[in-house]
Coordinates of C-alpha atoms and ligand atoms in Angstrom, one line a residue:
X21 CA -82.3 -89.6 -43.4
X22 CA -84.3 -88.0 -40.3
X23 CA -84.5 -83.9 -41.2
X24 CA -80.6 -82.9 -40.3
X25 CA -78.7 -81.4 -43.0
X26 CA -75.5 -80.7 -43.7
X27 CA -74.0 -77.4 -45.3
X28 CA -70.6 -77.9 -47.0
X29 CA -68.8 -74.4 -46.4
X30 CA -65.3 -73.3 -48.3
X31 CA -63.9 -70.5 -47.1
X32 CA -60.8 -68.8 -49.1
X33 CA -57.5 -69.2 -48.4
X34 CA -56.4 -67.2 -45.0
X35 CA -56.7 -66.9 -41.8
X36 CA -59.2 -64.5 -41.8
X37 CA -61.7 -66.4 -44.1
X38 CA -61.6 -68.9 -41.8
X39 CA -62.1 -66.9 -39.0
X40 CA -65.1 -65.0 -39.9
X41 CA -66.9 -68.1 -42.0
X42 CA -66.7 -70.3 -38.6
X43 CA -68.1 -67.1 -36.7
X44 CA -71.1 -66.8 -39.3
X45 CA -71.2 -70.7 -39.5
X46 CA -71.9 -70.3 -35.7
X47 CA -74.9 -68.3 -35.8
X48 CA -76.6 -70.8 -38.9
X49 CA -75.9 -74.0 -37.0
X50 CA -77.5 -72.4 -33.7
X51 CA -80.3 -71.1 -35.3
X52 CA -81.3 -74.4 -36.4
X53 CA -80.5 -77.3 -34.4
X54 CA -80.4 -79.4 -37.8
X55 CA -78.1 -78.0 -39.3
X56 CA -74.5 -78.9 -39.6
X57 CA -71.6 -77.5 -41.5
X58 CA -68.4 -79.3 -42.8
X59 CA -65.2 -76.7 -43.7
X60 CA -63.3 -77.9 -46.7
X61 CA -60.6 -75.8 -45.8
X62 CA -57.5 -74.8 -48.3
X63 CA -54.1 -76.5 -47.1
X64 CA -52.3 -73.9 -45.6
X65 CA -49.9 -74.2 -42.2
X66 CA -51.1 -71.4 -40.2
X67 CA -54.6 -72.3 -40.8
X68 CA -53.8 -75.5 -39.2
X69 CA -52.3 -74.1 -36.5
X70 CA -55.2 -71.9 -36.0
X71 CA -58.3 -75.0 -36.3
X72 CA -55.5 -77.4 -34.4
X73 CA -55.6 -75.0 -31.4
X74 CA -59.1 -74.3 -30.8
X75 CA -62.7 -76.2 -30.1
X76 CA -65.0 -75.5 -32.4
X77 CA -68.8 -75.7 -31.9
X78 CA -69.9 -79.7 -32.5
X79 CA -72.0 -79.5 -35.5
X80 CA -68.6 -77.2 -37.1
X81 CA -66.7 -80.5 -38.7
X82 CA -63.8 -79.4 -40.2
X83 CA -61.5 -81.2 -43.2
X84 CA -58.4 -79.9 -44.3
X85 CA -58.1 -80.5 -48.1
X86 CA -55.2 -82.6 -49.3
X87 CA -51.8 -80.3 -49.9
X88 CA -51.5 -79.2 -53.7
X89 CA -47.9 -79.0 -54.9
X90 CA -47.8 -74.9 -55.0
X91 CA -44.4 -75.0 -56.4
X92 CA -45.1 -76.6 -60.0
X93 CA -48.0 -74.9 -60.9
X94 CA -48.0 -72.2 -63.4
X95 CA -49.4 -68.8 -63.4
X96 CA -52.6 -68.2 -65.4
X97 CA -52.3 -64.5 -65.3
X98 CA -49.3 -61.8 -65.5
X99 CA -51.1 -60.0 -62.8
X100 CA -48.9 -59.7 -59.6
X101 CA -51.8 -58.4 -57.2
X102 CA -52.3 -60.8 -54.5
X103 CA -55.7 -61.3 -54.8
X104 CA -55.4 -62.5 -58.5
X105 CA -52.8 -65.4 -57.0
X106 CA -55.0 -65.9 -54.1
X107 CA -58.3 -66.7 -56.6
X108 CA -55.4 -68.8 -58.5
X109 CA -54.7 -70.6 -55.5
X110 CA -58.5 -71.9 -55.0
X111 CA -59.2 -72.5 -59.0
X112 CA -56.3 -75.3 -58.3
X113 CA -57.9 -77.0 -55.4
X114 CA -61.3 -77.6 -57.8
X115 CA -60.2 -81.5 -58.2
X116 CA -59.7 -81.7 -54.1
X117 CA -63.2 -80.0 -53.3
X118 CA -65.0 -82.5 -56.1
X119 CA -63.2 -85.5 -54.4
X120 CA -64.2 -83.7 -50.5
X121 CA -67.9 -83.4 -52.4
X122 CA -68.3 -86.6 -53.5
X123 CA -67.0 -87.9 -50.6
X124 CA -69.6 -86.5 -48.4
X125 CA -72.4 -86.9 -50.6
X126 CA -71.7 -90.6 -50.4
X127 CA -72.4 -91.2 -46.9
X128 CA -75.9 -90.4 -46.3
X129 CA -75.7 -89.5 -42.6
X130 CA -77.4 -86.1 -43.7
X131 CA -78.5 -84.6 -46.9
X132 CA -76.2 -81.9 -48.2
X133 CA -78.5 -79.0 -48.4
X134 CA -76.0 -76.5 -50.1
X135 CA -72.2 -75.6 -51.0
X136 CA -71.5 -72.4 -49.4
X137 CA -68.8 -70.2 -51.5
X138 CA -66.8 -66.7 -50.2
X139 CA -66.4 -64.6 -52.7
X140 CA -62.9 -65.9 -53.5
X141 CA -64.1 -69.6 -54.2
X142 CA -67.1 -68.9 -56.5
X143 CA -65.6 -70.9 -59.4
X144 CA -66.8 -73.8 -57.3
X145 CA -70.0 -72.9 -57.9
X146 CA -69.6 -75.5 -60.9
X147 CA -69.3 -78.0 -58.4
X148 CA -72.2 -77.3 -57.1
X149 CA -73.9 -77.7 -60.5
X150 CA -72.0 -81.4 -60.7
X151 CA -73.8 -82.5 -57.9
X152 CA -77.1 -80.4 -58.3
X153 CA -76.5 -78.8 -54.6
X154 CA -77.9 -75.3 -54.3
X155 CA -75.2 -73.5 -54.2
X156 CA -74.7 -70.0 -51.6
X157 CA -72.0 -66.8 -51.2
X158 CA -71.0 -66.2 -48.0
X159 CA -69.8 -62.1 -48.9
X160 CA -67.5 -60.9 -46.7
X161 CA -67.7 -57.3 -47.9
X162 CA -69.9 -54.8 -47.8
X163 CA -73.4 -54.5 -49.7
X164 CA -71.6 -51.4 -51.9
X165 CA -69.0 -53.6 -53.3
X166 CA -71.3 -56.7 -53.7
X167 CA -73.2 -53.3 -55.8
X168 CA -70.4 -52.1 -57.7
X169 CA -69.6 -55.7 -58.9
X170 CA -73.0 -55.9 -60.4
X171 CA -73.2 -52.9 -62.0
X172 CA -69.4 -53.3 -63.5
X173 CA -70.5 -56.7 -64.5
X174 CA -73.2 -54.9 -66.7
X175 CA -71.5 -52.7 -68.0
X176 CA -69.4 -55.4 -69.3
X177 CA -71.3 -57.8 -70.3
X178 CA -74.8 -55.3 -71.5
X179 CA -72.7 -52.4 -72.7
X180 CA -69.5 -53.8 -74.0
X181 CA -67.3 -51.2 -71.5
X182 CA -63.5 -52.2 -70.8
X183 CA -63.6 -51.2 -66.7
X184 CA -59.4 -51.7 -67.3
X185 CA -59.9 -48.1 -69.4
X186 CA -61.3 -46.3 -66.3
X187 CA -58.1 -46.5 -64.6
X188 CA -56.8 -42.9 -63.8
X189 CA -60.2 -41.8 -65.5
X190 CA -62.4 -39.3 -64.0
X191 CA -65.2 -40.9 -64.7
X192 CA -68.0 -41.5 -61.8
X193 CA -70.8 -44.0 -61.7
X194 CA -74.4 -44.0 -60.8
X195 CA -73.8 -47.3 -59.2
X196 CA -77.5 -48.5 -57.5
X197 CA -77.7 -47.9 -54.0
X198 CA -75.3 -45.3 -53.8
X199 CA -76.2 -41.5 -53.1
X200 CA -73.2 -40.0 -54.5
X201 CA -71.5 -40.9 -58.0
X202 CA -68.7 -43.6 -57.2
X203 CA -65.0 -42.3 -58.7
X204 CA -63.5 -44.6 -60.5
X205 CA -60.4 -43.3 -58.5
X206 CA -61.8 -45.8 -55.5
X207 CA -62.8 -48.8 -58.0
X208 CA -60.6 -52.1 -56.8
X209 CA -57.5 -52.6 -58.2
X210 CA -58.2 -56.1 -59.7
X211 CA -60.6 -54.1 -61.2
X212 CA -58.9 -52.3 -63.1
X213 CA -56.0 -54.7 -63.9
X214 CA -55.5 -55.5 -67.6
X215 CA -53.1 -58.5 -66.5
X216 CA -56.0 -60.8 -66.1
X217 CA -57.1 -59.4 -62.4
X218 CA -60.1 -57.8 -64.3
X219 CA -61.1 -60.9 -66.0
X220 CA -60.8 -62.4 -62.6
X221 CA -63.3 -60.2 -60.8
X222 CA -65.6 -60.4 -63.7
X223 CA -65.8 -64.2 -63.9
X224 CA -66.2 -63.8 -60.1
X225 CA -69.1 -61.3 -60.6
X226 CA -70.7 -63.2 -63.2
X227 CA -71.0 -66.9 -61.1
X228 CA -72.1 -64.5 -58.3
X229 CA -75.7 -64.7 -60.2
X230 CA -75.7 -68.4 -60.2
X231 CA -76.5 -68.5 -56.5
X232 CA -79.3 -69.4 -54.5
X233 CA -78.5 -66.8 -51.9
X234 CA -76.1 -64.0 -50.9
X235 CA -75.5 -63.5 -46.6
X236 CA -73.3 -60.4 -46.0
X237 CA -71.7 -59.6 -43.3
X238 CA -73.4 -56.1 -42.9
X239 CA -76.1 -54.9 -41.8
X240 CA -79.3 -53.1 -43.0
X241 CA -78.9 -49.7 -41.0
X242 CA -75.7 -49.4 -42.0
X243 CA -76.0 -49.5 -45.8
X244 CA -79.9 -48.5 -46.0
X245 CA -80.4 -47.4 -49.5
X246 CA -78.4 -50.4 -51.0
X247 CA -80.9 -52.8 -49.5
X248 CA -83.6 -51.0 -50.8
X249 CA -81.6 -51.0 -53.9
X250 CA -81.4 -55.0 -54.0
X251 CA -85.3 -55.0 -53.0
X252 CA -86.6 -52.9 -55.1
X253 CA -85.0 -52.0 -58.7
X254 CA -82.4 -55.1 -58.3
X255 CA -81.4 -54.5 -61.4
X256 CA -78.9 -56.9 -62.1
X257 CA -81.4 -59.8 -61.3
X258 CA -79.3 -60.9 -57.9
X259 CA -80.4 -63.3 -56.0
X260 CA -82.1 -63.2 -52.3
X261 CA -79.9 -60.5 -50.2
X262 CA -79.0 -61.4 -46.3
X263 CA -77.5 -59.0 -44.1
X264 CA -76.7 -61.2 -41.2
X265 CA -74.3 -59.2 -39.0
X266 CA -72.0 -57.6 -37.6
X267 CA -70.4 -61.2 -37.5
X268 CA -67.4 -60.6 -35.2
X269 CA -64.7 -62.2 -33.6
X270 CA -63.9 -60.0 -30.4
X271 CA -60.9 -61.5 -28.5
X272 CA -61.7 -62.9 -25.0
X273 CA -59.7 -61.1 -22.3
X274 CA -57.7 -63.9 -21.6
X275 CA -56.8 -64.0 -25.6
X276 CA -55.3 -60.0 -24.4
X277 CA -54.6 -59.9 -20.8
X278 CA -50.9 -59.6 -21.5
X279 CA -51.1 -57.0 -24.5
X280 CA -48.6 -54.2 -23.8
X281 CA -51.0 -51.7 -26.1
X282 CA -54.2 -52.7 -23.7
X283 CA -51.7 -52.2 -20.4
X284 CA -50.5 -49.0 -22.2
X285 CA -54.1 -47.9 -23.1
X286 CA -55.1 -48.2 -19.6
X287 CA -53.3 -45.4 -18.3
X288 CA -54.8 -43.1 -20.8
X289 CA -57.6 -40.8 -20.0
X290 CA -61.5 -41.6 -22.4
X291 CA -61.3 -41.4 -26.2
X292 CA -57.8 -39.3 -26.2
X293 CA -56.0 -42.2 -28.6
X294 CA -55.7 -42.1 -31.9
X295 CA -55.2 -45.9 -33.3
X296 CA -53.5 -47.1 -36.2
X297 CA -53.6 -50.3 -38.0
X298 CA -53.4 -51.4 -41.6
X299 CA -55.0 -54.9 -41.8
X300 CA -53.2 -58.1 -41.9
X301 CA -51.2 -57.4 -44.9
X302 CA -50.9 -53.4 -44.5
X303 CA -47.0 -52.5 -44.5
X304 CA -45.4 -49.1 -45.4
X305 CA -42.0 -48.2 -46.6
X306 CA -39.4 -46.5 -44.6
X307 CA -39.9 -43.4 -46.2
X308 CA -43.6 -43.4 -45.5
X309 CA -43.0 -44.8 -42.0
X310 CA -41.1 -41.8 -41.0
X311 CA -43.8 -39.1 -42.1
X312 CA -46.2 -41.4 -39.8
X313 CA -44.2 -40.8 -36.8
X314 CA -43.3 -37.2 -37.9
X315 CA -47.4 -36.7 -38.1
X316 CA -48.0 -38.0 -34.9
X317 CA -45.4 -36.2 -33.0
X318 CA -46.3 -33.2 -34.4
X319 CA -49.9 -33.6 -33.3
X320 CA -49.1 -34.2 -29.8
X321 CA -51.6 -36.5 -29.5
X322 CA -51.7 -40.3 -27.6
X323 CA -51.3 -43.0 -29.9
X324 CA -51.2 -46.6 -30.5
X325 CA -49.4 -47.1 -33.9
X326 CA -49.5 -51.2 -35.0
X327 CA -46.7 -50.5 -37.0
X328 CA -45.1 -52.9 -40.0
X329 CA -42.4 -52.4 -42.4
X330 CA -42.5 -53.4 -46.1
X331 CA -40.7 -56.4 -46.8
X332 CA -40.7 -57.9 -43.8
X333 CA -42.8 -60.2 -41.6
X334 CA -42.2 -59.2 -38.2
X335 CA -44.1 -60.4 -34.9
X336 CA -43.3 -59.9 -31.2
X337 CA -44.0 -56.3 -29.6
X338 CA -40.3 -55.8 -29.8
X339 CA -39.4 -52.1 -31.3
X340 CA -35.9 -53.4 -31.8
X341 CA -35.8 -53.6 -36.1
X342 CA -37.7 -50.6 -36.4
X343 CA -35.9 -47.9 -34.3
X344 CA -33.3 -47.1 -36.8
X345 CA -35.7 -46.2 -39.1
X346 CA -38.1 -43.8 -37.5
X347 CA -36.8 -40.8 -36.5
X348 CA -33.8 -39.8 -34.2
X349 CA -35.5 -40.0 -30.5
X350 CA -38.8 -40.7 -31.6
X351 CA -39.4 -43.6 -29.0
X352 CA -37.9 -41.6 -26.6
X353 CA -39.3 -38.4 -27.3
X354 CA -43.3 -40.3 -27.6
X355 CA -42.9 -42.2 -24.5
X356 CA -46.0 -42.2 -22.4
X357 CA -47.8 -40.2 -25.0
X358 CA -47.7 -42.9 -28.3
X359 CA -46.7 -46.7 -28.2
X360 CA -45.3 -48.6 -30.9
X361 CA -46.6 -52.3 -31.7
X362 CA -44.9 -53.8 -33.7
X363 CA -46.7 -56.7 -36.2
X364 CA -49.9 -58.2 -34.6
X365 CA -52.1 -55.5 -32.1
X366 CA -55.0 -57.0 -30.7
X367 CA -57.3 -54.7 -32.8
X368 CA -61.2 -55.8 -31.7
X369 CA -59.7 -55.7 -27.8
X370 CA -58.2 -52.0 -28.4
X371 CA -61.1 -50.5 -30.6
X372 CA -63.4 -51.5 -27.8
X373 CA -60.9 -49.9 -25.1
X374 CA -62.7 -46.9 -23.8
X375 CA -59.2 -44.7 -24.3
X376 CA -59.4 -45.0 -28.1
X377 CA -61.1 -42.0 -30.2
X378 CA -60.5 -42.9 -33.0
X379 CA -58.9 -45.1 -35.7
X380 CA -56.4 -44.4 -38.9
X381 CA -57.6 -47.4 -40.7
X382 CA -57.0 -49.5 -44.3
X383 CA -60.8 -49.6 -44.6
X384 CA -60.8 -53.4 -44.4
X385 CA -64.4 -54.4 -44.3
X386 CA -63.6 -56.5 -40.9
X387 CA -62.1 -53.3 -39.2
X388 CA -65.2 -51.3 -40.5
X389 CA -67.5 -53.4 -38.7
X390 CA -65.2 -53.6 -35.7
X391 CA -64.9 -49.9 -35.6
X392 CA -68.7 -49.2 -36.3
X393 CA -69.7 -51.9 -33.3
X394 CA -67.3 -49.9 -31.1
X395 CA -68.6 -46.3 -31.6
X396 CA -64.7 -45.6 -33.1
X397 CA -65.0 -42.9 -35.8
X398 CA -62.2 -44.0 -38.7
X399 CA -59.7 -41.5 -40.9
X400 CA -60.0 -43.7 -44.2
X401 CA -56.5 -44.6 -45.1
X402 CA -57.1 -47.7 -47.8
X403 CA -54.2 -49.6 -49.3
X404 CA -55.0 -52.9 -51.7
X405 CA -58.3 -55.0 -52.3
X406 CA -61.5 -53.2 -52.5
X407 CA -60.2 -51.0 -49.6
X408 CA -60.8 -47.6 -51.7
X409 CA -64.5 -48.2 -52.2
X410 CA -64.9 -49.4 -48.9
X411 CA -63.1 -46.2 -47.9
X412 CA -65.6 -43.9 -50.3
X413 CA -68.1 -45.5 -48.6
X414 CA -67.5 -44.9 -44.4
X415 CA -66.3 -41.6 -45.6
X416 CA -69.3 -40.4 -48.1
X417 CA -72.3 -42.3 -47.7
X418 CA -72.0 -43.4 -44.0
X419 CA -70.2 -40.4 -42.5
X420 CA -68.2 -42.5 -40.0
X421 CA -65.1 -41.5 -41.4
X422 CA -63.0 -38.6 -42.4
X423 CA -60.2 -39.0 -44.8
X424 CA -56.2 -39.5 -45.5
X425 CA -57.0 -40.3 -49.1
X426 CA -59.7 -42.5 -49.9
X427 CA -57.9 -43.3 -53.1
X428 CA -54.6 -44.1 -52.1
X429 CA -53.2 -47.5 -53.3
X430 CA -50.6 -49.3 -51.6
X431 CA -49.0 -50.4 -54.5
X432 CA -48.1 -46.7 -56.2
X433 CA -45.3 -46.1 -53.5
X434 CA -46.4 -42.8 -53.1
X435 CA -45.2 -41.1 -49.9
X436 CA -48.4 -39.4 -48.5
X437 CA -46.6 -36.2 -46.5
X438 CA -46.4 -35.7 -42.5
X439 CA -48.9 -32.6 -43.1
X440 CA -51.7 -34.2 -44.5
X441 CA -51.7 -37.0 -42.2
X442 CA -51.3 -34.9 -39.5
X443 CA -54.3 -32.8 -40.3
X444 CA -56.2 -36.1 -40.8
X445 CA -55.7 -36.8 -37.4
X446 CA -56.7 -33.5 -36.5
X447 CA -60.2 -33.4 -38.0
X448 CA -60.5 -37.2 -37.1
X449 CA -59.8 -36.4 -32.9
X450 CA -61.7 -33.0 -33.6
X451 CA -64.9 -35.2 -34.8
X452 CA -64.8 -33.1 -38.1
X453 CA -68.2 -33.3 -39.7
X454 CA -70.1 -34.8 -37.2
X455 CA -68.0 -38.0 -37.4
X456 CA -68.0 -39.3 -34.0
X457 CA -72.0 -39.2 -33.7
X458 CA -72.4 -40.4 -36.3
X459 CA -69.8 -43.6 -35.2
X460 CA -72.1 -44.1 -31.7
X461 CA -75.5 -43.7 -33.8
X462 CA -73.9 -46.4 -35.6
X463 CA -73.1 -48.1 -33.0
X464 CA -76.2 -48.6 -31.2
X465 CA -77.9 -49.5 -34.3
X466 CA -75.2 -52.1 -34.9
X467 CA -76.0 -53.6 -31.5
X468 CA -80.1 -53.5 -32.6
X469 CA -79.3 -55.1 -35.3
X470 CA -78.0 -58.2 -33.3
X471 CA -80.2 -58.2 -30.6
X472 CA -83.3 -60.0 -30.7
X473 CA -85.5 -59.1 -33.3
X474 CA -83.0 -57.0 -34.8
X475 CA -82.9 -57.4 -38.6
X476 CA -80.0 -59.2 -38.9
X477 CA -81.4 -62.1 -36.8
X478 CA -84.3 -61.4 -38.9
X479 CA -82.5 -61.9 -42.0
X480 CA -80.4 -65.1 -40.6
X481 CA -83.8 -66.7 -39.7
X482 CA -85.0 -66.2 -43.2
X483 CA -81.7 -67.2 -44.9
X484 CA -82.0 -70.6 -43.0
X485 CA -85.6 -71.2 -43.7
X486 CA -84.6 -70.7 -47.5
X487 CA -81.9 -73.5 -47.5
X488 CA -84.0 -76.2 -46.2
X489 CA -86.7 -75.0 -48.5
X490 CA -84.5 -75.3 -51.4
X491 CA -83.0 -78.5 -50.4
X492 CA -86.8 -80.1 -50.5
X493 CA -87.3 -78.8 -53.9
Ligands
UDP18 N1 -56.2 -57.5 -37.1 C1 -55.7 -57.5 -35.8 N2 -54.5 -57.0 -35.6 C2 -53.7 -56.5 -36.5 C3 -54.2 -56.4 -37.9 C4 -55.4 -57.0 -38.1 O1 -56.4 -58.0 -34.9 O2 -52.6 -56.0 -36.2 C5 -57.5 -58.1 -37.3 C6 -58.6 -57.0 -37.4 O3 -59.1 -56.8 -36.1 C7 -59.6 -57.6 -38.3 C8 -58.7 -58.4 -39.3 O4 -57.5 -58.7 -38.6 O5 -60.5 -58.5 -37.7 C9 -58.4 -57.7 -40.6 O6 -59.5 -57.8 -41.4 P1 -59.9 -56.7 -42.5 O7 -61.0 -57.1 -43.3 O8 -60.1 -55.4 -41.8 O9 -58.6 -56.5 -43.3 P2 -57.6 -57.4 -44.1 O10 -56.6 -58.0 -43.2 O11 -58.5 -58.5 -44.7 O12 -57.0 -56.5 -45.1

C-alpha cells in the first residue's frame, strides 16, 4: 500500500463549496506529497461546467455523483429557507456517497485516511462510521459561528432551551469566545426556524462533535479570544480546532482583464469607491433598490454597485432591465462618479483594486476574508444564512466594520431608508471608529498568517500530521 493516502472530500451543493474546498484541498495535498483527495461532488450543472472548464492540481481527482431525480422527492420540512432545502438536497445523496465510498475503499491503490464533511454534509458523518474512516469538517465559517453552534447546541441538549423562542427576544448570550453578549437579534435564521430549519442546524451541531478534526477557514489573529476559547475552557468538548487560512480564490488577471467595473475603477483616484455587493444569492426589491441609488447619489460619492433584482437571475454587465426601475436619470446623472454591474462583479479583483475604500457587504464569511486580506473596511449589511452574526462580529468584536443593520434579514422585506444607508456610507468612507486601521492591521496580519511560519501554515502542518496519525491507529 506504500504510505500514500487518499482523503475522500464532499463539499455542499454550490459553486462556492466547490470553489473554496478545492482551494483548501490545494494547500493539504501540497503540504504532503502523499496525500491525495477525491471530490464526491453533488450533481449539479453549473458545477460541471465549472470542474469541466478548469485543471485541477493532479492529486485533486474529482467524481461527479450520479444525478438524483430532484423532482419526486418530497420535503422533509415546511421550512422554505434555502439552507434547510439545500441540507435536504445532500441528506438524499447519502445512498450515492455510500456507493462512491465503497467504491473507493475497494481498490486499494491508497488507504482512505478520512471523509472530509462541510458543514452542510455532516449527516455523512454516518458514513464515515460504516466504514470506520475518521471522519473531518471542513468549516467554511468563522470560528464565532462554529462557537455559537456549540453553545446553542447546549443549551438544547444540557438545559432543555427552545432557541425557536428567542426569535424577536431580547435576550443576549455569553457565548465563549465572544467579548460582548451576542443578540439573539443576529442568531441565524435556520436557527430560529420552528419549520424544522432549527432541528436542522441542531442535528448539524450535534454530528459536529463526532469529528476527528475541525479546519476553518479563518485565522487565529483574526478571532483571538475564540481560539483561546477552543483551547482552553472548550466547553463543549469539540474536537481539535484548525485555523488554516485565509483560503482564497483571487481571480487571475486574465479571469478580469475585460471587466467594465476594473476599467471603470481605474480611472478613479486611491480608496475614493465605495463597493457594493450582496453575495451570490443577495437580491433586493425594487423598492429597496431605489433607496440604494437614492443613498448613493445623495452622497456624492464614487461607486461600484453589483446590483441584482429580486426575482430574477440576471448576468451580463448590461443595465438594460434595470433602468426603469432606479430612479429617473440616475445612470445619467452618476455617470463617471458610480457604475452599475449588473449580476456577477468580479469581487476578489475589485476589493484588491487600489481605488476601492471600502465595501457595503452581506457579511458572507468569503467576502469577510476577501475584504480583511485586502485592507477594505466593510459597512455590515447581512441578508440570509448566518450573515447577521457574521455581521455582529466584523462590526463588534473585530472592528473592521461599521454598520447598515447588523440584524437585517433579507427575508422581512423591510425597506431600509435612503438616510440610513447613506449615513452608513458616510461613517464607512469617513473610517468612523477607527475602522480602516483597523482593516490594514488586519490585513497585514492576514498576510502573516499565510506566510511561512505564519500560524495558519502552522495549523495546516498540524492538521495533516493528525490525519495520518489517525489513519495508523
Ligand atoms: N462573488 C463575486 N461576485 C459577485 C458576488 C459574489 O465574485 O457578484 C464572490 C465573492 O467574491 C465571494 C463569493 O462569491 O468569493 C461569495 O461568498 P460569500 O461567502 O461571501 O457569500 P455567499 O455567496 O455564500 O452568500
Amino acid at each position: 500500500m506504500g504510505g500514500v493516502l487518499e482523503l475522500i472530500f464532499i463539499p455542499g451543493p454550490g459553486i462556492g463549496h466547490i470553489v473554496s474546498a478545492i482551494e483548501v484541498g490545494k494547500l493539504i495535498v501540497n503540504e504532503d506529497s502523499r496525500l491525495s483527495i477525491t471530490y464526491l461532488l453533488i450533481n449539479d450543472p453549473a458545477v460541471r461546467e465549472y470542474t469541466n472548464s478548469r485543471q485541477f492540481h493532479p492529486r485533486l481527482r474529482l467524481l461527479n455523483l450520479p444525478e438524483l431525480d430532484e423532482a419526486s422527492s418530497d420535503s422533509q420540512t415546511k421550512s422554505k429557507l434555502p439552507e434547510v432545502k439545500s441540507k435536504e438536497k445532500v441528506d438524499r445523496q447519502k445512498p450515492l456517497v455510500r456507493e462512491a465510498v465503497a467504491g473507493i475503499t475497494a481498490t486499494k491503490e491508497a488507504r482512505v485516511a478520512g471523509l472530509v464533511v462541510d458543514m452542510f454534509c455532516l449527516t455523512m458523518t454516518d458514513v464515515a462510521d460504516e466504514f470506520s474512516i475518521p471522519a473531518y469538517l471542513f468549516f467554511a465559517s468563522g470560528a464565532g459561528f462554529l462557537s455559537l453552534m456549540a453553545y446553542m447546541r447546549r443549551l438544547t441538549d444540557e438545559h432543555g432551551a427552545d432557541i425557536t423562542e428567542f426569535r424577536d427576544s431580547d435576550e443576549k448570550f455569553s457565548v465563549p469566545g465572544f467579548v460582548n453578549p451576542v443578540p439573539a437579534t443576529v442568531l441565524p435564521s435556520a436557527m430560529l426556524d420552528k419549520d424544522g430549519g432549527s432541528a436542522a442546524v441542531m442535528s448539524s451541531a450535534r454530528q459536529i462533535r463526532k469529528v476527528r478534526g475541525i479546519f476553518i477557514n479563518t485565522f487565529q489573529e483574526l478571532e483571538p479570544k475564540l481560539f483561546q476559547s477552543f483551547s482552553i475552557s472548550n466547553e463543549d468538548d469539540l474536537p481539535p480546532v484548525y485555523a488554516v487560512g485565509p483560503v482564497l480564490n483571487f481571480p487571475t488577471a486574465s479571469e478580469w482583464k475585460d471587466s467594465d467595473a476594473v476599467e471603470f475603477l481605474d480611472q478613479q483616484p486611491r480608496k475614493s469607491v465605495v463597493f457594493l455587493c450582496f453575495g451570490s444569492e443577495g437580491r433586493f426589491s425594487d423598492p429597496q433598490i431605489r433607496q440604494l441609488a437614492a443613498a448613493l447619489e445623495s452622497t456624492g460619492r464614487r461607486f461600484l454597485w453589483s446590483l441584482r433584482r429580486r426575482g430574477e437571475n440576471q448576468s451580463g454587465s448590461s443595465t438594460a432591465g434595470v433602468e426603469s426601475i432606479l430612479p429617473e436619470g440616475f445612470l445619467e446623472r452618476t455617470k463617471g462618479v458610480g457604475k452599475v454591474v449588473v449580476g456577477w462583479a468580479p469581487q476578489a479583483a475589485v476589493l484588491a483594486h487600489p481605488a476601492v475604500g471600502g465595501f457595503v457587504s452581506h457579511c458572507g464569511w468569503n467576502s469577510i476574508l476577501e475584504s480583511v486580506s485586502c485592507g477594505v473596511p466593510m459597512a455590515a449589511w447581512p441578508l440570509y444564512a448566518e450573515q447577521q452574526m457574521n455581521a455582529f462580529q466584523v462590526v463588534e468584536e473585530v472592528g473592521v466594520a461599521v454598520e447598515v443593520r447588523v440584524d437585517y434579514r433579507g427575508e422581512s422585506g423591510v425597506v431600509v431608508g435612503a438616510e440610513e444607508i447613506a449615513a452608513a456610507i458616510e461613517r464607512l468612507m469617513e473610517g468612523e471608529k477607527g475602522v480602516r486601521e483597523r482593516a490594514e492591521e488586519m490585513r497585514e496580519k492576514s498576510a502573516g498568517a499565510v506566510a511561512d511560519g505564519g500560524s495558519s501554515r502552522i495549523f495546516l502542518a498540524k492538521f495533516v500530521r493528525d490525519i495520518r496519525d489517525n489513519s495508523s491507529g
